[in-house]
Amino acid sequence: MEVIVCRDYEEMSAKAAEIVIGAVRKKPKFVLGLATGTTPLGLYKRMAEANRAGKVDFSKVVTFNLDEYVGLAPDHVQSYRHFMDANLFNHVNINKVNTHVPDGKAKSLLAACEKYEQMIADAGGIDLQVLGIGRDGHLGFNEPGTSLASRTQVVVLTEETIEDNSRLFQNKDEVPRFAVTMGIQTILNARCCLMMANGKNKADAVKGCVEGPVTAMNTASALQMHPNAVVIVDEAAAAKLELLDYYKWCRKGKEQLTNLL
Ligand code: PGA
């Protein structure tokens, strides 16, 4: 796991954008896994700016989002499909047909989960999966206790997640109780995982993810088993990392190493 510690949210977003944009420039038919939430907004803003400036082309890119609330139609203002349209897809030259978000209104949610897995496989697998992390260490909506071998599934949200996400709804009662989410194994199958976290309320989750035991109690800790996982955090989210100085030292040393290889 590579841990990149940034000064603040802006630097974290810029670093993530550099990685994502660089990867898409190398492979125009890139299969990009995306996340919703406050964390990736700075990344999406930069992706849109780079696209407008002609620095990156999304016309052949295929995307798969991590999750969606059960029961919300795509045009519902709180749906994750709506979030993606409003914060990224409407601002880049992506073909909307190539953007996928799990269907939270499917007649058979189980069949829709299987279909989602199949669509990812048919696209050739995810090249890079963008991830945030919940205060409880969740990736996607894979709450504590979720199998680390899980595939796209329907899950029951924790009270903490409902509370955290209620800030975007009129009131807490409007937050759906269930969601469809890629499973942890689905996420681990991506060729690269790029997780971002900022702010001190994420410090415990980041500590568990990066340095804790691999455990279903912090599903993000499964990233320790991924051969190509990058974790980009700001100083506040990194504050509880035991090896903080070492991660910073590695970042400095990496440039020298690159010259030697
Ligand atoms: P946030 O959500 O980016 O809004 O903090 C992250 C998550 O819950 O996965």
PDB file of C-alpha atoms and ligand atoms in Angstrom:
ATOM      1  CA  MET A   1       0.000   0.000   0.000  1.00  0.00           C
ATOM      2  CA  GLU A   2       1.392   3.381  -0.951  1.00  0.00           C
ATOM      3  CA  VAL A   3       0.417   6.138   1.468  1.00  0.00           C
ATOM      4  CA  ILE A   4       0.653   9.702   0.186  1.00  0.00           C
ATOM      5  CA  VAL A   5       0.255  12.339   2.874  1.00  0.00           C
ATOM      6  CA  CYS A   6      -0.836  15.738   1.575  1.00  0.00           C
ATOM      7  CA  ARG A   7      -0.982  19.129   3.266  1.00  0.00           C
ATOM      8  CA  ASP A   8      -4.709  19.589   2.818  1.00  0.00           C
ATOM      9  CA  TYR A   9      -7.818  18.743   0.795  1.00  0.00           C
ATOM     10  CA  GLU A  10      -6.656  20.730  -2.245  1.00  0.00           C
ATOM     11  CA  GLU A  11      -3.330  18.937  -2.485  1.00  0.00           C
ATOM     12  CA  MET A  12      -5.047  15.567  -1.940  1.00  0.00           C
ATOM     13  CA  SER A  13      -7.492  16.287  -4.773  1.00  0.00           C
ATOM     14  CA  ALA A  14      -4.731  17.518  -7.076  1.00  0.00           C
ATOM     15  CA  LYS A  15      -2.637  14.397  -6.454  1.00  0.00           C
ATOM     16  CA  ALA A  16      -5.635  12.114  -7.118  1.00  0.00           C
ATOM     17  CA  ALA A  17      -6.445  14.072 -10.291  1.00  0.00           C
ATOM     18  CA  GLU A  18      -2.859  13.735 -11.504  1.00  0.00           C
ATOM     19  CA  ILE A  19      -3.072   9.940 -11.129  1.00  0.00           C
ATOM     20  CA  VAL A  20      -6.533   9.530 -12.697  1.00  0.00           C
ATOM     21  CA  ILE A  21      -5.947  11.937 -15.581  1.00  0.00           C
ATOM     22  CA  GLY A  22      -2.497  10.472 -16.277  1.00  0.00           C
ATOM     23  CA  ALA A  23      -3.964   6.965 -16.407  1.00  0.00           C
ATOM     24  CA  VAL A  24      -6.825   7.940 -18.757  1.00  0.00           C
ATOM     25  CA  ARG A  25      -4.395   9.732 -21.069  1.00  0.00           C
ATOM     26  CA  LYS A  26      -2.396   6.506 -21.377  1.00  0.00           C
ATOM     27  CA  LYS A  27      -5.445   4.326 -22.090  1.00  0.00           C
ATOM     28  CA  PRO A  28      -8.378   6.116 -23.763  1.00  0.00           C
ATOM     29  CA  LYS A  29     -10.764   3.151 -23.269  1.00  0.00           C
ATOM     30  CA  PHE A  30     -10.143   3.319 -19.537  1.00  0.00           C
ATOM     31  CA  VAL A  31     -12.569   1.561 -17.178  1.00  0.00           C
ATOM     32  CA  LEU A  32     -12.890   3.879 -14.215  1.00  0.00           C
ATOM     33  CA  GLY A  33     -14.567   3.023 -10.918  1.00  0.00           C
ATOM     34  CA  LEU A  34     -16.099   6.050  -9.234  1.00  0.00           C
ATOM     35  CA  ALA A  35     -17.337   7.026  -5.787  1.00  0.00           C
ATOM     36  CA  THR A  36     -19.824   9.547  -4.460  1.00  0.00           C
ATOM     37  CA  GLY A  37     -19.535  11.657  -1.304  1.00  0.00           C
ATOM     38  CA  THR A  38     -17.824  14.888  -0.360  1.00  0.00           C
ATOM     39  CA  THR A  39     -14.304  13.468  -0.605  1.00  0.00           C
ATOM     40  CA  PRO A  40     -13.974  13.088  -4.416  1.00  0.00           C
ATOM     41  CA  LEU A  41     -15.596  16.449  -5.304  1.00  0.00           C
ATOM     42  CA  GLY A  42     -12.221  18.197  -5.651  1.00  0.00           C
ATOM     43  CA  LEU A  43     -11.004  15.383  -7.900  1.00  0.00           C
ATOM     44  CA  TYR A  44     -14.099  15.620 -10.114  1.00  0.00           C
ATOM     45  CA  LYS A  45     -13.733  19.398 -10.376  1.00  0.00           C
ATOM     46  CA  ARG A  46     -10.162  18.937 -11.596  1.00  0.00           C
ATOM     47  CA  MET A  47     -11.163  16.217 -14.052  1.00  0.00           C
ATOM     48  CA  ALA A  48     -13.756  18.586 -15.549  1.00  0.00           C
ATOM     49  CA  GLU A  49     -11.240  21.443 -15.739  1.00  0.00           C
ATOM     50  CA  ALA A  50      -8.661  19.248 -17.450  1.00  0.00           C
ATOM     51  CA  ASN A  51     -11.298  18.038 -19.918  1.00  0.00           C
ATOM     52  CA  ARG A  52     -12.362  21.618 -20.720  1.00  0.00           C
ATOM     53  CA  ALA A  53      -8.715  22.566 -21.231  1.00  0.00           C
ATOM     54  CA  GLY A  54      -8.324  19.706 -23.731  1.00  0.00           C
ATOM     55  CA  LYS A  55      -5.844  17.864 -21.490  1.00  0.00           C
ATOM     56  CA  VAL A  56      -7.864  14.654 -21.189  1.00  0.00           C
ATOM     57  CA  ASP A  57     -10.540  12.969 -23.281  1.00  0.00           C
ATOM     58  CA  PHE A  58     -13.318  10.938 -21.656  1.00  0.00           C
ATOM     59  CA  SER A  59     -15.194  10.080 -24.866  1.00  0.00           C
ATOM     60  CA  LYS A  60     -14.183   6.410 -24.734  1.00  0.00           C
ATOM     61  CA  VAL A  61     -14.037   6.021 -20.954  1.00  0.00           C
ATOM     62  CA  VAL A  62     -16.413   3.571 -19.261  1.00  0.00           C
ATOM     63  CA  THR A  63     -17.364   4.133 -15.620  1.00  0.00           C
ATOM     64  CA  PHE A  64     -18.843   2.040 -12.836  1.00  0.00           C
ATOM     65  CA  ASN A  65     -19.986   3.608  -9.604  1.00  0.00           C
ATOM     66  CA  LEU A  66     -19.606   1.866  -6.288  1.00  0.00           C
ATOM     67  CA  ASP A  67     -23.111   2.118  -4.939  1.00  0.00           C
ATOM     68  CA  GLU A  68     -26.647   3.465  -4.980  1.00  0.00           C
ATOM     69  CA  TYR A  69     -29.475   3.803  -2.467  1.00  0.00           C
ATOM     70  CA  VAL A  70     -32.278   1.276  -2.730  1.00  0.00           C
ATOM     71  CA  GLY A  71     -35.564   2.891  -3.689  1.00  0.00           C
ATOM     72  CA  LEU A  72     -34.268   6.108  -5.226  1.00  0.00           C
ATOM     73  CA  ALA A  73     -34.939   6.642  -8.932  1.00  0.00           C
ATOM     74  CA  PRO A  74     -32.035   7.929 -11.059  1.00  0.00           C
ATOM     75  CA  ASP A  75     -33.619  11.373 -11.280  1.00  0.00           C
ATOM     76  CA  HIS A  76     -34.107  11.644  -7.501  1.00  0.00           C
ATOM     77  CA  VAL A  77     -31.998  14.578  -6.355  1.00  0.00           C
ATOM     78  CA  GLN A  78     -30.365  12.476  -3.609  1.00  0.00           C
ATOM     79  CA  SER A  79     -29.641   9.488  -5.827  1.00  0.00           C
ATOM     80  CA  TYR A  80     -26.030   8.749  -6.582  1.00  0.00           C
ATOM     81  CA  ARG A  81     -26.806   8.742 -10.318  1.00  0.00           C
ATOM     82  CA  HIS A  82     -27.961  12.331  -9.932  1.00  0.00           C
ATOM     83  CA  PHE A  83     -24.868  13.164  -7.878  1.00  0.00           C
ATOM     84  CA  MET A  84     -22.592  11.823 -10.613  1.00  0.00           C
ATOM     85  CA  ASP A  85     -24.424  13.673 -13.380  1.00  0.00           C
ATOM     86  CA  ALA A  86     -24.347  16.931 -11.438  1.00  0.00           C
ATOM     87  CA  ASN A  87     -20.753  16.706 -10.227  1.00  0.00           C
ATOM     88  CA  LEU A  88     -18.928  15.017 -13.085  1.00  0.00           C
ATOM     89  CA  PHE A  89     -20.732  13.524 -16.074  1.00  0.00           C
ATOM     90  CA  ASN A  90     -22.494  16.754 -17.126  1.00  0.00           C
ATOM     91  CA  HIS A  91     -19.132  18.550 -17.154  1.00  0.00           C
ATOM     92  CA  VAL A  92     -16.988  16.192 -19.215  1.00  0.00           C
ATOM     93  CA  ASN A  93     -17.226  14.734 -22.716  1.00  0.00           C
ATOM     94  CA  ILE A  94     -18.189  11.291 -21.474  1.00  0.00           C
ATOM     95  CA  ASN A  95     -20.808   9.249 -23.334  1.00  0.00           C
ATOM     96  CA  LYS A  96     -23.559   8.773 -20.728  1.00  0.00           C
ATOM     97  CA  VAL A  97     -24.296   5.343 -22.187  1.00  0.00           C
ATOM     98  CA  ASN A  98     -20.895   4.299 -20.861  1.00  0.00           C
ATOM     99  CA  THR A  99     -21.599   5.427 -17.287  1.00  0.00           C
ATOM    100  CA  HIS A 100     -22.987   2.846 -14.885  1.00  0.00           C
ATOM    101  CA  VAL A 101     -24.480   3.270 -11.429  1.00  0.00           C
ATOM    102  CA  PRO A 102     -26.180   0.328  -9.670  1.00  0.00           C
ATOM    103  CA  ASP A 103     -29.953   0.310 -10.130  1.00  0.00           C
ATOM    104  CA  GLY A 104     -31.553   0.977  -6.759  1.00  0.00           C
ATOM    105  CA  LYS A 105     -35.038   0.637  -8.250  1.00  0.00           C
ATOM    106  CA  ALA A 106     -34.563  -2.711 -10.003  1.00  0.00           C
ATOM    107  CA  LYS A 107     -37.514  -5.113  -9.776  1.00  0.00           C
ATOM    108  CA  SER A 108     -35.138  -7.828  -8.712  1.00  0.00           C
ATOM    109  CA  LEU A 109     -32.248  -6.286  -6.823  1.00  0.00           C
ATOM    110  CA  LEU A 110     -30.429  -9.611  -6.635  1.00  0.00           C
ATOM    111  CA  ALA A 111     -30.579 -10.047 -10.410  1.00  0.00           C
ATOM    112  CA  ALA A 112     -29.395  -6.446 -10.815  1.00  0.00           C
ATOM    113  CA  CYS A 113     -26.388  -7.159  -8.569  1.00  0.00           C
ATOM    114  CA  GLU A 114     -25.404 -10.153 -10.691  1.00  0.00           C
ATOM    115  CA  LYS A 115     -25.878  -8.129 -13.853  1.00  0.00           C
ATOM    116  CA  TYR A 116     -23.648  -5.358 -12.499  1.00  0.00           C
ATOM    117  CA  GLU A 117     -20.841  -7.853 -11.872  1.00  0.00           C
ATOM    118  CA  GLN A 118     -21.304  -9.194 -15.400  1.00  0.00           C
ATOM    119  CA  MET A 119     -21.193  -5.702 -16.926  1.00  0.00           C
ATOM    120  CA  ILE A 120     -17.912  -4.979 -15.132  1.00  0.00           C
ATOM    121  CA  ALA A 121     -16.481  -8.270 -16.404  1.00  0.00           C
ATOM    122  CA  ASP A 122     -17.732  -7.584 -19.948  1.00  0.00           C
ATOM    123  CA  ALA A 123     -16.013  -4.203 -19.882  1.00  0.00           C
ATOM    124  CA  GLY A 124     -12.723  -5.986 -19.145  1.00  0.00           C
ATOM    125  CA  GLY A 125     -12.629  -5.236 -15.415  1.00  0.00           C
ATOM    126  CA  ILE A 126     -12.002  -1.950 -13.645  1.00  0.00           C
ATOM    127  CA  ASP A 127      -8.625  -0.331 -14.335  1.00  0.00           C
ATOM    128  CA  LEU A 128      -8.737   2.072 -11.414  1.00  0.00           C
ATOM    129  CA  GLN A 129     -11.287   2.336  -8.620  1.00  0.00           C
ATOM    130  CA  VAL A 130     -11.689   5.679  -6.848  1.00  0.00           C
ATOM    131  CA  LEU A 131     -12.695   5.215  -3.207  1.00  0.00           C
ATOM    132  CA  GLY A 132     -13.613   7.231  -0.145  1.00  0.00           C
ATOM    133  CA  ILE A 133     -13.850   5.766   3.354  1.00  0.00           C
ATOM    134  CA  GLY A 134     -16.612   6.031   5.927  1.00  0.00           C
ATOM    135  CA  ARG A 135     -15.962   6.888   9.584  1.00  0.00           C
ATOM    136  CA  ASP A 136     -16.600   3.204  10.291  1.00  0.00           C
ATOM    137  CA  GLY A 137     -14.060   2.141   7.677  1.00  0.00           C
ATOM    138  CA  HIS A 138     -16.601   1.226   5.018  1.00  0.00           C
ATOM    139  CA  LEU A 139     -15.670   1.064   1.334  1.00  0.00           C
ATOM    140  CA  GLY A 140     -18.677   1.627  -0.865  1.00  0.00           C
ATOM    141  CA  PHE A 141     -21.490   0.743   1.515  1.00  0.00           C
ATOM    142  CA  ASN A 142     -19.703  -2.338   2.863  1.00  0.00           C
ATOM    143  CA  GLU A 143     -20.351  -1.728   6.535  1.00  0.00           C
ATOM    144  CA  PRO A 144     -18.435  -3.395   9.400  1.00  0.00           C
ATOM    145  CA  GLY A 145     -19.156  -7.113   9.459  1.00  0.00           C
ATOM    146  CA  THR A 146     -19.423  -7.424   5.675  1.00  0.00           C
ATOM    147  CA  SER A 147     -17.577 -10.372   4.164  1.00  0.00           C
ATOM    148  CA  LEU A 148     -14.258  -9.380   2.652  1.00  0.00           C
ATOM    149  CA  ALA A 149     -15.100 -11.836  -0.154  1.00  0.00           C
ATOM    150  CA  SER A 150     -18.390 -10.083  -0.989  1.00  0.00           C
ATOM    151  CA  ARG A 151     -19.561  -9.264  -4.493  1.00  0.00           C
ATOM    152  CA  THR A 152     -22.112  -6.653  -5.547  1.00  0.00           C
ATOM    153  CA  GLN A 153     -24.863  -6.979  -2.978  1.00  0.00           C
ATOM    154  CA  VAL A 154     -27.781  -5.385  -1.169  1.00  0.00           C
ATOM    155  CA  VAL A 155     -26.836  -4.131   2.291  1.00  0.00           C
ATOM    156  CA  VAL A 156     -28.436  -2.631   5.375  1.00  0.00           C
ATOM    157  CA  LEU A 157     -26.874   0.712   6.283  1.00  0.00           C
ATOM    158  CA  THR A 158     -25.678   1.340   9.834  1.00  0.00           C
ATOM    159  CA  GLU A 159     -27.239   4.048  11.962  1.00  0.00           C
ATOM    160  CA  GLU A 160     -23.910   5.906  11.850  1.00  0.00           C
ATOM    161  CA  THR A 161     -23.907   5.971   8.039  1.00  0.00           C
ATOM    162  CA  ILE A 162     -27.555   7.071   7.956  1.00  0.00           C
ATOM    163  CA  GLU A 163     -26.672   9.838  10.421  1.00  0.00           C
ATOM    164  CA  ASP A 164     -23.591  10.918   8.406  1.00  0.00           C
ATOM    165  CA  ASN A 165     -25.504  10.965   5.130  1.00  0.00           C
ATOM    166  CA  SER A 166     -28.576  12.692   6.542  1.00  0.00           C
ATOM    167  CA  ARG A 167     -26.795  16.044   6.078  1.00  0.00           C
ATOM    168  CA  LEU A 168     -27.693  15.794   2.402  1.00  0.00           C
ATOM    169  CA  PHE A 169     -31.387  15.026   3.010  1.00  0.00           C
ATOM    170  CA  GLN A 170     -34.163  17.187   4.493  1.00  0.00           C
ATOM    171  CA  ASN A 171     -34.171  14.971   7.573  1.00  0.00           C
ATOM    172  CA  LYS A 172     -32.818  11.662   8.819  1.00  0.00           C
ATOM    173  CA  ASP A 173     -36.055   9.748   8.138  1.00  0.00           C
ATOM    174  CA  GLU A 174     -35.655  10.374   4.410  1.00  0.00           C
ATOM    175  CA  VAL A 175     -32.323   8.535   4.217  1.00  0.00           C
ATOM    176  CA  PRO A 176     -32.853   5.084   2.667  1.00  0.00           C
ATOM    177  CA  ARG A 177     -32.047   2.157   4.968  1.00  0.00           C
ATOM    178  CA  PHE A 178     -30.689  -0.106   2.224  1.00  0.00           C
ATOM    179  CA  ALA A 179     -28.221   0.214  -0.606  1.00  0.00           C
ATOM    180  CA  VAL A 180     -26.750  -1.728  -3.495  1.00  0.00           C
ATOM    181  CA  THR A 181     -22.970  -1.744  -3.365  1.00  0.00           C
ATOM    182  CA  MET A 182     -20.045  -3.365  -5.111  1.00  0.00           C
ATOM    183  CA  GLY A 183     -18.666  -5.926  -2.672  1.00  0.00           C
ATOM    184  CA  ILE A 184     -15.186  -5.838  -1.187  1.00  0.00           C
ATOM    185  CA  GLN A 185     -13.993  -8.542  -3.576  1.00  0.00           C
ATOM    186  CA  THR A 186     -15.427  -6.590  -6.517  1.00  0.00           C
ATOM    187  CA  ILE A 187     -13.360  -3.595  -5.385  1.00  0.00           C
ATOM    188  CA  LEU A 188     -10.229  -5.692  -4.836  1.00  0.00           C
ATOM    189  CA  ASN A 189     -10.532  -6.982  -8.408  1.00  0.00           C
ATOM    190  CA  ALA A 190      -9.814  -3.500  -9.762  1.00  0.00           C
ATOM    191  CA  ARG A 191      -6.288  -3.307 -11.159  1.00  0.00           C
ATOM    192  CA  CYS A 192      -5.580  -0.239  -9.037  1.00  0.00           C
ATOM    193  CA  CYS A 193      -7.419   1.126  -5.979  1.00  0.00           C
ATOM    194  CA  LEU A 194      -7.132   4.813  -5.162  1.00  0.00           C
ATOM    195  CA  MET A 195      -8.562   5.727  -1.770  1.00  0.00           C
ATOM    196  CA  MET A 196      -8.843   9.285  -0.529  1.00  0.00           C
ATOM    197  CA  ALA A 197      -9.612  10.574   2.956  1.00  0.00           C
ATOM    198  CA  ASN A 198      -9.491  13.983   4.553  1.00  0.00           C
ATOM    199  CA  GLY A 199     -10.379  15.536   7.880  1.00  0.00           C
ATOM    200  CA  LYS A 200      -9.831  14.432  11.464  1.00  0.00           C
ATOM    201  CA  ASN A 201     -13.110  12.511  11.660  1.00  0.00           C
ATOM    202  CA  LYS A 202     -11.561   9.981   9.259  1.00  0.00           C
ATOM    203  CA  ALA A 203      -8.319   9.512  11.237  1.00  0.00           C
ATOM    204  CA  ASP A 204      -9.446   6.366  13.118  1.00  0.00           C
ATOM    205  CA  ALA A 205     -10.847   4.757   9.971  1.00  0.00           C
ATOM    206  CA  VAL A 206      -7.637   5.514   8.046  1.00  0.00           C
ATOM    207  CA  LYS A 207      -5.502   4.100  10.868  1.00  0.00           C
ATOM    208  CA  GLY A 208      -7.556   0.880  10.786  1.00  0.00           C
ATOM    209  CA  CYS A 209      -7.434   0.706   7.015  1.00  0.00           C
ATOM    210  CA  VAL A 210      -3.695   1.230   6.637  1.00  0.00           C
ATOM    211  CA  GLU A 211      -2.186  -0.178   9.838  1.00  0.00           C
ATOM    212  CA  GLY A 212      -4.863  -2.215  11.572  1.00  0.00           C
ATOM    213  CA  PRO A 213      -5.450  -5.922  11.198  1.00  0.00           C
ATOM    214  CA  VAL A 214      -7.223  -6.995   8.019  1.00  0.00           C
ATOM    215  CA  THR A 215     -10.703  -7.328   9.419  1.00  0.00           C
ATOM    216  CA  ALA A 216     -14.354  -7.140   8.445  1.00  0.00           C
ATOM    217  CA  MET A 217     -14.650  -4.576  11.252  1.00  0.00           C
ATOM    218  CA  ASN A 218     -12.961  -2.075   8.921  1.00  0.00           C
ATOM    219  CA  THR A 219     -13.692  -3.296   5.417  1.00  0.00           C
ATOM    220  CA  ALA A 220     -11.210  -0.803   3.916  1.00  0.00           C
ATOM    221  CA  SER A 221      -8.431  -2.770   5.652  1.00  0.00           C
ATOM    222  CA  ALA A 222      -8.891  -5.344   2.865  1.00  0.00           C
ATOM    223  CA  LEU A 223      -6.922  -2.917   0.688  1.00  0.00           C
ATOM    224  CA  GLN A 224      -3.815  -4.184   2.513  1.00  0.00           C
ATOM    225  CA  MET A 225      -4.248  -7.341   0.426  1.00  0.00           C
ATOM    226  CA  HIS A 226      -4.323  -5.374  -2.845  1.00  0.00           C
ATOM    227  CA  PRO A 227      -1.058  -5.329  -4.799  1.00  0.00           C
ATOM    228  CA  ASN A 228      -1.642  -1.841  -6.178  1.00  0.00           C
ATOM    229  CA  ALA A 229      -3.490   0.298  -3.640  1.00  0.00           C
ATOM    230  CA  VAL A 230      -2.743   3.985  -3.179  1.00  0.00           C
ATOM    231  CA  VAL A 231      -4.087   5.884  -0.184  1.00  0.00           C
ATOM    232  CA  ILE A 232      -4.046   9.677  -0.419  1.00  0.00           C
ATOM    233  CA  VAL A 233      -4.782  11.475   2.837  1.00  0.00           C
ATOM    234  CA  ASP A 234      -4.500  14.972   4.216  1.00  0.00           C
ATOM    235  CA  GLU A 235      -2.562  15.664   7.425  1.00  0.00           C
ATOM    236  CA  ALA A 236      -5.700  15.548   9.582  1.00  0.00           C
ATOM    237  CA  ALA A 237      -6.811  12.127   8.330  1.00  0.00           C
ATOM    238  CA  ALA A 238      -3.220  10.853   8.618  1.00  0.00           C
ATOM    239  CA  ALA A 239      -2.776  12.103  12.204  1.00  0.00           C
ATOM    240  CA  LYS A 240      -3.133   8.690  13.891  1.00  0.00           C
ATOM    241  CA  LEU A 241      -0.824   6.734  11.579  1.00  0.00           C
ATOM    242  CA  GLU A 242       2.043   5.189  13.503  1.00  0.00           C
ATOM    243  CA  LEU A 243       4.357   5.166  10.485  1.00  0.00           C
ATOM    244  CA  LEU A 244       3.463   8.681   9.367  1.00  0.00           C
ATOM    245  CA  ASP A 245       7.088   9.856   9.205  1.00  0.00           C
ATOM    246  CA  TYR A 246       8.057   6.792   7.224  1.00  0.00           C
ATOM    247  CA  TYR A 247       5.315   7.380   4.610  1.00  0.00           C
ATOM    248  CA  LYS A 248       6.557  10.940   4.168  1.00  0.00           C
ATOM    249  CA  TRP A 249      10.142   9.725   3.979  1.00  0.00           C
ATOM    250  CA  CYS A 250       9.132   7.182   1.311  1.00  0.00           C
ATOM    251  CA  ARG A 251       7.505   9.864  -0.793  1.00  0.00           C
ATOM    252  CA  LYS A 252      10.752  11.866  -0.825  1.00  0.00           C
ATOM    253  CA  GLY A 253      12.823   8.764  -1.491  1.00  0.00           C
ATOM    254  CA  LYS A 254      10.599   7.540  -4.288  1.00  0.00           C
ATOM    255  CA  GLU A 255      11.866  10.131  -6.747  1.00  0.00           C
ATOM    256  CA  GLN A 256      15.476   9.105  -6.184  1.00  0.00           C
ATOM    257  CA  LEU A 257      14.478   5.459  -6.471  1.00  0.00           C
ATOM    258  CA  THR A 258      12.673   6.071  -9.768  1.00  0.00           C
ATOM    259  CA  ASN A 259      15.919   7.449 -11.185  1.00  0.00           C
ATOM    260  CA  LEU A 260      17.768   4.325 -10.093  1.00  0.00           C
ATOM    261  CA  LEU A 261      15.324   1.773 -11.504  1.00  0.00           C
TER     262      LEU A 261
HETATM  263  P1  PGA B   1     -17.673  11.270   2.320  1.00  0.00           P
HETATM  264  O1  PGA B   1     -18.176   9.766   2.357  1.00  0.00           O
HETATM  265  O2  PGA B   1     -16.747  11.372   1.149  1.00  0.00           O
HETATM  266  O3  PGA B   1     -18.905  12.094   2.124  1.00  0.00           O
HETATM  267  O4  PGA B   1     -16.972  11.546   3.617  1.00  0.00           O
HETATM  268  C1  PGA B   1     -17.252   8.736   2.260  1.00  0.00           C
HETATM  269  C2  PGA B   1     -17.921   7.407   2.505  1.00  0.00           C
HETATM  270  O5  PGA B   1     -18.833   7.334   3.334  1.00  0.00           O
HETATM  271  O6  PGA B   1     -17.508   6.431   1.889  1.00  0.00           O
END
